[in-house]
CSV table of C-alpha atoms and ligand atoms in Angstrom, one decimal:
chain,number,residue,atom,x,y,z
X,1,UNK,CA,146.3,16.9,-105.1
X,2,UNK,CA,144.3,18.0,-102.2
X,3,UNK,CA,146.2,20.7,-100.0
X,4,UNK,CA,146.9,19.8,-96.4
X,5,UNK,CA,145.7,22.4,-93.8
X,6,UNK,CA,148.7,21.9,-91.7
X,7,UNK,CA,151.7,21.1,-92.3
X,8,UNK,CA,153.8,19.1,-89.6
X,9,UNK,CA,157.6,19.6,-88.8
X,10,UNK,CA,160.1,18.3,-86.1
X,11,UNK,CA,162.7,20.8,-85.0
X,12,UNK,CA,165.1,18.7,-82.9
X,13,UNK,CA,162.5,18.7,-79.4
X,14,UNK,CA,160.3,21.1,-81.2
X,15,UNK,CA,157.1,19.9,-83.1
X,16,UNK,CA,156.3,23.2,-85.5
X,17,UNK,CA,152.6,23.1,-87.1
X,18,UNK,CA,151.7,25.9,-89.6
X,19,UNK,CA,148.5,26.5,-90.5
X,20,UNK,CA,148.2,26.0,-94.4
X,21,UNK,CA,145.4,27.6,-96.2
X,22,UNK,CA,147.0,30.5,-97.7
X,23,UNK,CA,144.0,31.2,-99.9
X,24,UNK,CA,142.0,31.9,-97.3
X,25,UNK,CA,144.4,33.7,-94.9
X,26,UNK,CA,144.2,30.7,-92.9
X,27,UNK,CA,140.9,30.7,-91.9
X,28,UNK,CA,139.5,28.2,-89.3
X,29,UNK,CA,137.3,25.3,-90.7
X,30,UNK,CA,136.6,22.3,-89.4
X,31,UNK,CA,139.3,20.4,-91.7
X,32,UNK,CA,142.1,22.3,-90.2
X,33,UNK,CA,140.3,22.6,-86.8
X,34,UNK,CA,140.5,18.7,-86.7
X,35,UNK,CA,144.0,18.2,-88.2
X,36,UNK,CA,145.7,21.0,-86.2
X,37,UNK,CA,144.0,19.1,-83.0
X,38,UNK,CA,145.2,15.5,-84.3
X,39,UNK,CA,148.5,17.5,-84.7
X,40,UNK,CA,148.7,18.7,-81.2
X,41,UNK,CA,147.9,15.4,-79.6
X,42,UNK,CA,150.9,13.5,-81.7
X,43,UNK,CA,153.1,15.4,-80.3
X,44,UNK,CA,151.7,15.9,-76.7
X,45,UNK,CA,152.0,11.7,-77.2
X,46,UNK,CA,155.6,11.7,-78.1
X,47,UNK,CA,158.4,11.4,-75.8
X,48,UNK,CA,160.6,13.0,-77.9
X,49,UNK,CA,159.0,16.1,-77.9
X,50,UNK,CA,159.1,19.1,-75.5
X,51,UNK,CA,157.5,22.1,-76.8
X,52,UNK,CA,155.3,22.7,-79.8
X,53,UNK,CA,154.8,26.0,-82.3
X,54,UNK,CA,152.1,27.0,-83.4
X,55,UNK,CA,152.4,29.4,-86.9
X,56,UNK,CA,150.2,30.7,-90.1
X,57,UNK,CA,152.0,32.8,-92.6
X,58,UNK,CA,154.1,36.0,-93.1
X,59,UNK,CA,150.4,37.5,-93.9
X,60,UNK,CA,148.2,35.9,-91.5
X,61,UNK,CA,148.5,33.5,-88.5
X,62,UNK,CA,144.6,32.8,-88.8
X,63,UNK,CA,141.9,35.5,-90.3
X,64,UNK,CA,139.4,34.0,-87.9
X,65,UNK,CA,136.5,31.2,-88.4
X,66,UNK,CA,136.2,30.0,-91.9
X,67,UNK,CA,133.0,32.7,-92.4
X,68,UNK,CA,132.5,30.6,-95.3
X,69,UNK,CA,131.4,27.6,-94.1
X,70,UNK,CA,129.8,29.1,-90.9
X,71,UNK,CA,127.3,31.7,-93.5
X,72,UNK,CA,124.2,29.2,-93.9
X,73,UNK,CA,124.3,27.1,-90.5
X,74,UNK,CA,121.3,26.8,-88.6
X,75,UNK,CA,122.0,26.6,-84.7
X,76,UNK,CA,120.8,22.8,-84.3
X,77,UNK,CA,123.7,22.4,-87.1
X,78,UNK,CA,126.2,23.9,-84.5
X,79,UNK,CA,124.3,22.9,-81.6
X,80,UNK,CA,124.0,18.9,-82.7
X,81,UNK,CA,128.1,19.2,-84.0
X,82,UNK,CA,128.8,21.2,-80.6
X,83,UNK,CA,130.7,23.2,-82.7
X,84,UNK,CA,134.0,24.6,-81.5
X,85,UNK,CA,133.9,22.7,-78.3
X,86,UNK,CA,134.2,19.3,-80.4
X,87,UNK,CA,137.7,20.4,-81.7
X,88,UNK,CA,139.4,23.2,-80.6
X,89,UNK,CA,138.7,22.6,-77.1
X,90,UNK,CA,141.3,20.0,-77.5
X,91,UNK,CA,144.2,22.6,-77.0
X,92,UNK,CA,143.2,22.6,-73.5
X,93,UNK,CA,144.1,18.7,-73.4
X,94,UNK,CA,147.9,19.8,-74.5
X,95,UNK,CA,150.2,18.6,-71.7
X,96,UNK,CA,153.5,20.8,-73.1
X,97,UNK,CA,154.2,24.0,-73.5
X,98,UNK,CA,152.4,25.7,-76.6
X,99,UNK,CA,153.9,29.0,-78.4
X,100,UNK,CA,152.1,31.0,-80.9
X,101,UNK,CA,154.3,32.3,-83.7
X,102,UNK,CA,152.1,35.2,-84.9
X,103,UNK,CA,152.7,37.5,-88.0
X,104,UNK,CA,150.0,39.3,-89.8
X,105,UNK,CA,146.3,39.1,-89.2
X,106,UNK,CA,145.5,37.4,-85.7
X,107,UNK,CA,141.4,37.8,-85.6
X,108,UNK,CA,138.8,36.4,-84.6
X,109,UNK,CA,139.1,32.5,-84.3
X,110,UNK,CA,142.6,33.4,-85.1
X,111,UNK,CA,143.0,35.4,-81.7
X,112,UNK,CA,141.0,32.9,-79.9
X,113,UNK,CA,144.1,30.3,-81.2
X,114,UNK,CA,146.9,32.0,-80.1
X,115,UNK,CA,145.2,33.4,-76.7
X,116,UNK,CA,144.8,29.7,-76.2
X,117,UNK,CA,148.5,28.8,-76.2
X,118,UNK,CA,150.5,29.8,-73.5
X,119,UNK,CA,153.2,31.9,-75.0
X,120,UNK,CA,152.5,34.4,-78.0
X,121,UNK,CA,155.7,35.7,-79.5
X,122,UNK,CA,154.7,38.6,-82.4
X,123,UNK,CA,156.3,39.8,-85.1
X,124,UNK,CA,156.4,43.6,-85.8
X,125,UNK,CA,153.5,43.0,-88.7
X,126,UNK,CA,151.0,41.4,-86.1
X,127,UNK,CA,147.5,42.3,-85.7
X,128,UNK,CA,145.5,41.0,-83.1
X,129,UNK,CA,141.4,41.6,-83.4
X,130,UNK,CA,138.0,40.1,-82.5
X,131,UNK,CA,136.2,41.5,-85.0
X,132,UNK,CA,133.2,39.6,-84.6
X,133,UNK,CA,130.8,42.5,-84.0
X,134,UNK,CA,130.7,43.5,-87.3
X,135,UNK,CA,129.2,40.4,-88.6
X,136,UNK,CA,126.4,40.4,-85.6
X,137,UNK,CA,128.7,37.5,-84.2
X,138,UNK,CA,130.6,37.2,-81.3
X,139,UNK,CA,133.9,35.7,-79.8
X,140,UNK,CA,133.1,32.1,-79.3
X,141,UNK,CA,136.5,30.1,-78.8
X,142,UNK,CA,136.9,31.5,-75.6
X,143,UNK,CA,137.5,35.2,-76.9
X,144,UNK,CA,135.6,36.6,-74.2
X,145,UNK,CA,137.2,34.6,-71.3
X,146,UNK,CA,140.4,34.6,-72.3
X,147,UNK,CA,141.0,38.1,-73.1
X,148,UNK,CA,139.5,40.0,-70.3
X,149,UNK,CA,142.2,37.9,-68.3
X,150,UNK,CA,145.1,38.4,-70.5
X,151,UNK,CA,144.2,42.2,-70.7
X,152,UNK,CA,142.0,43.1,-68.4
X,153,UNK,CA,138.0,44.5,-68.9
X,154,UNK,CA,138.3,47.9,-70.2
X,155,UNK,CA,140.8,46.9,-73.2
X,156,UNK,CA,138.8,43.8,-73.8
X,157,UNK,CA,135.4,45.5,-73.7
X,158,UNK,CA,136.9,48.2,-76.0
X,159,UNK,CA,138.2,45.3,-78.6
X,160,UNK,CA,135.3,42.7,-78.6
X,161,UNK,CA,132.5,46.0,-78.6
X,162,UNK,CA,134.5,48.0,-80.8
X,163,UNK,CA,136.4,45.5,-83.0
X,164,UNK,CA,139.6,47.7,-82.5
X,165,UNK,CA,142.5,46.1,-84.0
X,166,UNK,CA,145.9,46.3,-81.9
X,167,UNK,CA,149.0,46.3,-83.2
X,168,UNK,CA,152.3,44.3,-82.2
X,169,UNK,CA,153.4,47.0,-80.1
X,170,UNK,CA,149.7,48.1,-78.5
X,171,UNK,CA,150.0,44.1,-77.9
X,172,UNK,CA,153.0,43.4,-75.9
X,173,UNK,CA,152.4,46.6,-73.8
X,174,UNK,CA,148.9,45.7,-73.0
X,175,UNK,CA,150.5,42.1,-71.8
X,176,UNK,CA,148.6,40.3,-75.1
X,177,UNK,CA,152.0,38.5,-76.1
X,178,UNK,CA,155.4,38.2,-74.1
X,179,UNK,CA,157.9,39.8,-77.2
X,180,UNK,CA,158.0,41.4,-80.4
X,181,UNK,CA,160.7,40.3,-82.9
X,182,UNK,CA,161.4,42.1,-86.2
X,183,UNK,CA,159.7,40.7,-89.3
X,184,UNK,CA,161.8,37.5,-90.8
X,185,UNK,CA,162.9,36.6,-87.6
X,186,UNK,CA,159.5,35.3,-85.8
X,187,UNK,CA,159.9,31.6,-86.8
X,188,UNK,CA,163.8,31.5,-86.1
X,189,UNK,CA,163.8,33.2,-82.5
X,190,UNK,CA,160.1,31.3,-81.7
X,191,UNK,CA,162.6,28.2,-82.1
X,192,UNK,CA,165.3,29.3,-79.9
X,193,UNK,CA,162.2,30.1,-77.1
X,194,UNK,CA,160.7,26.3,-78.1
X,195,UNK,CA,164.1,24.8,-78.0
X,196,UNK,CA,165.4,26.3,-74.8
X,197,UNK,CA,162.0,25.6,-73.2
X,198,UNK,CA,162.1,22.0,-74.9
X,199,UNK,CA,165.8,21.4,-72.8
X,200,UNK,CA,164.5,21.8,-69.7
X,201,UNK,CA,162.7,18.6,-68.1
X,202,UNK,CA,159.5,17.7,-69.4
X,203,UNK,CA,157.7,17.2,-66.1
X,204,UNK,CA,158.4,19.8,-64.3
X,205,UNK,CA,157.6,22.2,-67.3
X,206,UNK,CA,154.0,20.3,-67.3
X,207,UNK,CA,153.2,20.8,-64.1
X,208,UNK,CA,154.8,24.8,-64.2
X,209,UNK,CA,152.3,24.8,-67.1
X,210,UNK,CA,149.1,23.5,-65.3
X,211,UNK,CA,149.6,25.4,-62.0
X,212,UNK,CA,150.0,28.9,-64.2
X,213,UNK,CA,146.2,28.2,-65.5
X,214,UNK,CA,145.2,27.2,-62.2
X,215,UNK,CA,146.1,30.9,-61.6
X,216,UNK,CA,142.9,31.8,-63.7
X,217,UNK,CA,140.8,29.2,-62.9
X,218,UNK,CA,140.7,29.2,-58.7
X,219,UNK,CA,140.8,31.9,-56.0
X,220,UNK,CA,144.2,32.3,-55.2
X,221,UNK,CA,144.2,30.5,-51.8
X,222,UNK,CA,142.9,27.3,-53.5
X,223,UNK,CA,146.1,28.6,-56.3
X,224,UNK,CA,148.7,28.2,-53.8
X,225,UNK,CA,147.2,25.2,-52.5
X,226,UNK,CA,147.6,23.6,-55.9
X,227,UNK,CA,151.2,24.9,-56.6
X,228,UNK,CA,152.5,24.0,-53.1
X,229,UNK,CA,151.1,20.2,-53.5
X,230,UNK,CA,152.9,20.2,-56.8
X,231,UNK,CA,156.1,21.8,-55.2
X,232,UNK,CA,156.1,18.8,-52.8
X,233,UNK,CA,155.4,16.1,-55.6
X,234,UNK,CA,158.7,17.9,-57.4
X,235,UNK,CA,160.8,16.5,-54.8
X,236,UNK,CA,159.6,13.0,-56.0
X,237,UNK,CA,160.7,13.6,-59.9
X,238,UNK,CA,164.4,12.3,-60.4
X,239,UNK,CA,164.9,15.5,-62.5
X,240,UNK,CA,164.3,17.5,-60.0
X,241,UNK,CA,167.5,15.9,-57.3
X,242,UNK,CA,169.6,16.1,-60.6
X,243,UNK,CA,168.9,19.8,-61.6
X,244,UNK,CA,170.0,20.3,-58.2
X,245,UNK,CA,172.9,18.0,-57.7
X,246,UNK,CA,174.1,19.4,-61.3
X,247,UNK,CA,174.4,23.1,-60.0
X,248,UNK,CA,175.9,22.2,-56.8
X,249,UNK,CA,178.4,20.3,-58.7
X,250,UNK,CA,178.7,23.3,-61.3
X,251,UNK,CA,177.8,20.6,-64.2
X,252,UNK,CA,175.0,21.0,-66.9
X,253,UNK,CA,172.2,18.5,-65.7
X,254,UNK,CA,171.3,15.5,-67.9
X,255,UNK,CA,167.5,15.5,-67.6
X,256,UNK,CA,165.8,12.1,-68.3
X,257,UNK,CA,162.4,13.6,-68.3
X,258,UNK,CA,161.2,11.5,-65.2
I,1,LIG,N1,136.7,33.3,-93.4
I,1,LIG,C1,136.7,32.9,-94.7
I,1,LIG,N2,137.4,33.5,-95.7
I,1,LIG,C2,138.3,34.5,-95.3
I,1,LIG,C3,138.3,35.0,-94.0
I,1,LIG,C4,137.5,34.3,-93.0
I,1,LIG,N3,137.5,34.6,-91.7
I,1,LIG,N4,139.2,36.0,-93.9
I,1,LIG,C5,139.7,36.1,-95.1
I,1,LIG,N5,139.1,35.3,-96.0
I,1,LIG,C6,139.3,35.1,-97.4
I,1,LIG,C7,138.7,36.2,-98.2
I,1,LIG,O1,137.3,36.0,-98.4
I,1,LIG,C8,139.5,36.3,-99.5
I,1,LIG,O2,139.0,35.2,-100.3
I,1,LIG,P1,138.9,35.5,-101.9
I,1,LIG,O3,140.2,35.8,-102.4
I,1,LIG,O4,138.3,34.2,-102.4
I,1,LIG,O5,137.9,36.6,-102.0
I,1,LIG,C9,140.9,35.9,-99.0
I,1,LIG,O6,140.7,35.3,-97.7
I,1,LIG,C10,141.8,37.1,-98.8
I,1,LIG,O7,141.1,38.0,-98.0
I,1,LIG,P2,140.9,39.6,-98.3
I,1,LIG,O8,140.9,39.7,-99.8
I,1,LIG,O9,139.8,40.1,-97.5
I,1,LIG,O10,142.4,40.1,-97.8
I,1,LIG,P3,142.7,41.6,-97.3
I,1,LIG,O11,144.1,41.7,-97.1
I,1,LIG,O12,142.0,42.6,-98.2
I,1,LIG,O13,142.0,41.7,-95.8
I,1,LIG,C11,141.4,40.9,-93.6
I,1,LIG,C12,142.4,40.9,-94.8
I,1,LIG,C13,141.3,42.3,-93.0
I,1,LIG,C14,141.9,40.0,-92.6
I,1,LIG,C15,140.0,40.5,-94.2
I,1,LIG,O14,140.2,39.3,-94.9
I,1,LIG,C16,139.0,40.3,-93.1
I,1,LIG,O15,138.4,41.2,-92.6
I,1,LIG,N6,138.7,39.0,-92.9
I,1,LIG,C17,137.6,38.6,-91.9
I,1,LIG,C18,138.1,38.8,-90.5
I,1,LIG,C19,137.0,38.4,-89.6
I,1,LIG,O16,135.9,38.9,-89.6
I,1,LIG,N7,137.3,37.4,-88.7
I,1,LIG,C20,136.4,36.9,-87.7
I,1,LIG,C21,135.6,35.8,-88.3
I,1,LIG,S1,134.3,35.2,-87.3
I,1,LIG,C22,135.1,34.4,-86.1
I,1,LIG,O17,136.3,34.2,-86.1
I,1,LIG,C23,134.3,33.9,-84.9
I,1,LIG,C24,132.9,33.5,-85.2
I,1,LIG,C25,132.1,33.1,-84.1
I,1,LIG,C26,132.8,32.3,-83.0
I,1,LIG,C27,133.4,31.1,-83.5
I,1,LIG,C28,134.7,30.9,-83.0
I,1,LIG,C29,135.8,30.8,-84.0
């Protein structure tokens, strides 16, 4: 029976996709590439849902493109298949909150994933890398955007030129990922983090989510600009008058996601 290369879970408001080829420390082909994009969009569809995880294994979140496959392309293969932009630009399209649950290796493709999401929680055995340099490659799912802005140059220049591998701790205090748990406990405190963000309303945490990367996208005038026209549209959401209401009144708010 043919293996799936992820696997697909619902945890109460949390949709939970692990990346499943073990074999290959969960290397990135175009298989999983596609699936793990299909996967994203189901739940970005479903009403039901309100944040989604993204996790490999206790040894490896994602060892980087499948090197594999990528050894004897030629560059009209990549160019005519607009390889990486054909599917794993489609994290970008994600509506909801996405949180990388990373233990073990994180390189490569597999750092480009989870600097993609928009929360990276690491356990104590991560280890983030681009290690591209060493194969004459380079960072090509947004390695060398992404990172400079999550870390700033120096550190970046000093990973991507060097192929320095952080560790979990060099990580969090270098602003890579938001927390480090202990070992064994990545998946269960990544869905406490996806559940309490899940129970929050759905809108607002969308457009929270879409002003933040406006933050690296625009100057910071045309930023503010942005976040104070969706400020004003919040006063138009229903959840928004009940969140309010609800504390005045010293209730929990029912949110109905509207
Ligand atoms: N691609 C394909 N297979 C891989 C990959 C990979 N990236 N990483 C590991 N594997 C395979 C190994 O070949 C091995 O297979 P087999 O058992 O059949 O020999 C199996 O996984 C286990 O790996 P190791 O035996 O090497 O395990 P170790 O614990 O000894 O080492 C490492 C773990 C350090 C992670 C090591 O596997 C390694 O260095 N892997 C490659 C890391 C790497 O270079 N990643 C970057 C890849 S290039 C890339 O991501 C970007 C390309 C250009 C841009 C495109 C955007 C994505």
């Amino acid at each position: 029976m043919e293996t799936q290369p992820v696997l697909v879970e619902t945890r109460g408001r949390v949709g939970v996709i692990t990346l499943n080829r073990p074999g290959q420390l969960n290397a990135l082909n175009d298989a999983m590439m596609d699936a793990l994009g299909d996967a994203l969009l189901a739940f970005d569809r479903d009403d039901a849902i309100g944040a989604i995880v993204i996790t490999g294994s206790a040894k490896a979140f994602a060892a980087g493109a499948d090197i594999a496959a990528m050894a004897d392309w030629s560059y009209m293969d990549v160019y005519q298949s607009d390889f990486i932009t054909r599917n794993w630009e489609t994290m970008r399209r994600v509506r909801k909150p996405v949180i990388a649950a990373v233990a073990g290796f994180a390189m490569g493709g597999g750092c480009e994933l989870a600097l993609a999401c928009d929360i990276i929680i690491a356990a104590e055995s991560a280890r983030f890398a681009l290690p591209e340099i060493k194969l004459a490659m380079m960072p090509g799912a947004g390695g060398t955007q992404r990172l400079p802005r999550a870390i700033g140059k120096a550190k970046a220049m000093d990973m991507c030129l060097s192929a320095r591998m952080l560790d979990a701790n060099e990580a969090d205090r270098y602003g890579l990922v938001s927390r480090v748990v202990p070992d064994g406990q990545l998946l269960e405190q990544t869905l406490a983090l996806a559940e309490k963000i899940a129970s929050y309303s759905l809108p607002a945490l969308m457009v929270i989510k879409e002003s933040v990367n406006r933050s690296w996208e625009s100057s910071l005038t045309e930023g503010i600009l942005y976040e104070r026209r969706e400020l004003h549209a919040r006063f138009a959401s229903e959840d928004a008058h009940e969140g309010m209401k609800a504390f005045l009144s010293k209730r929990p708010p029912v949110f109905e996601h509207r």
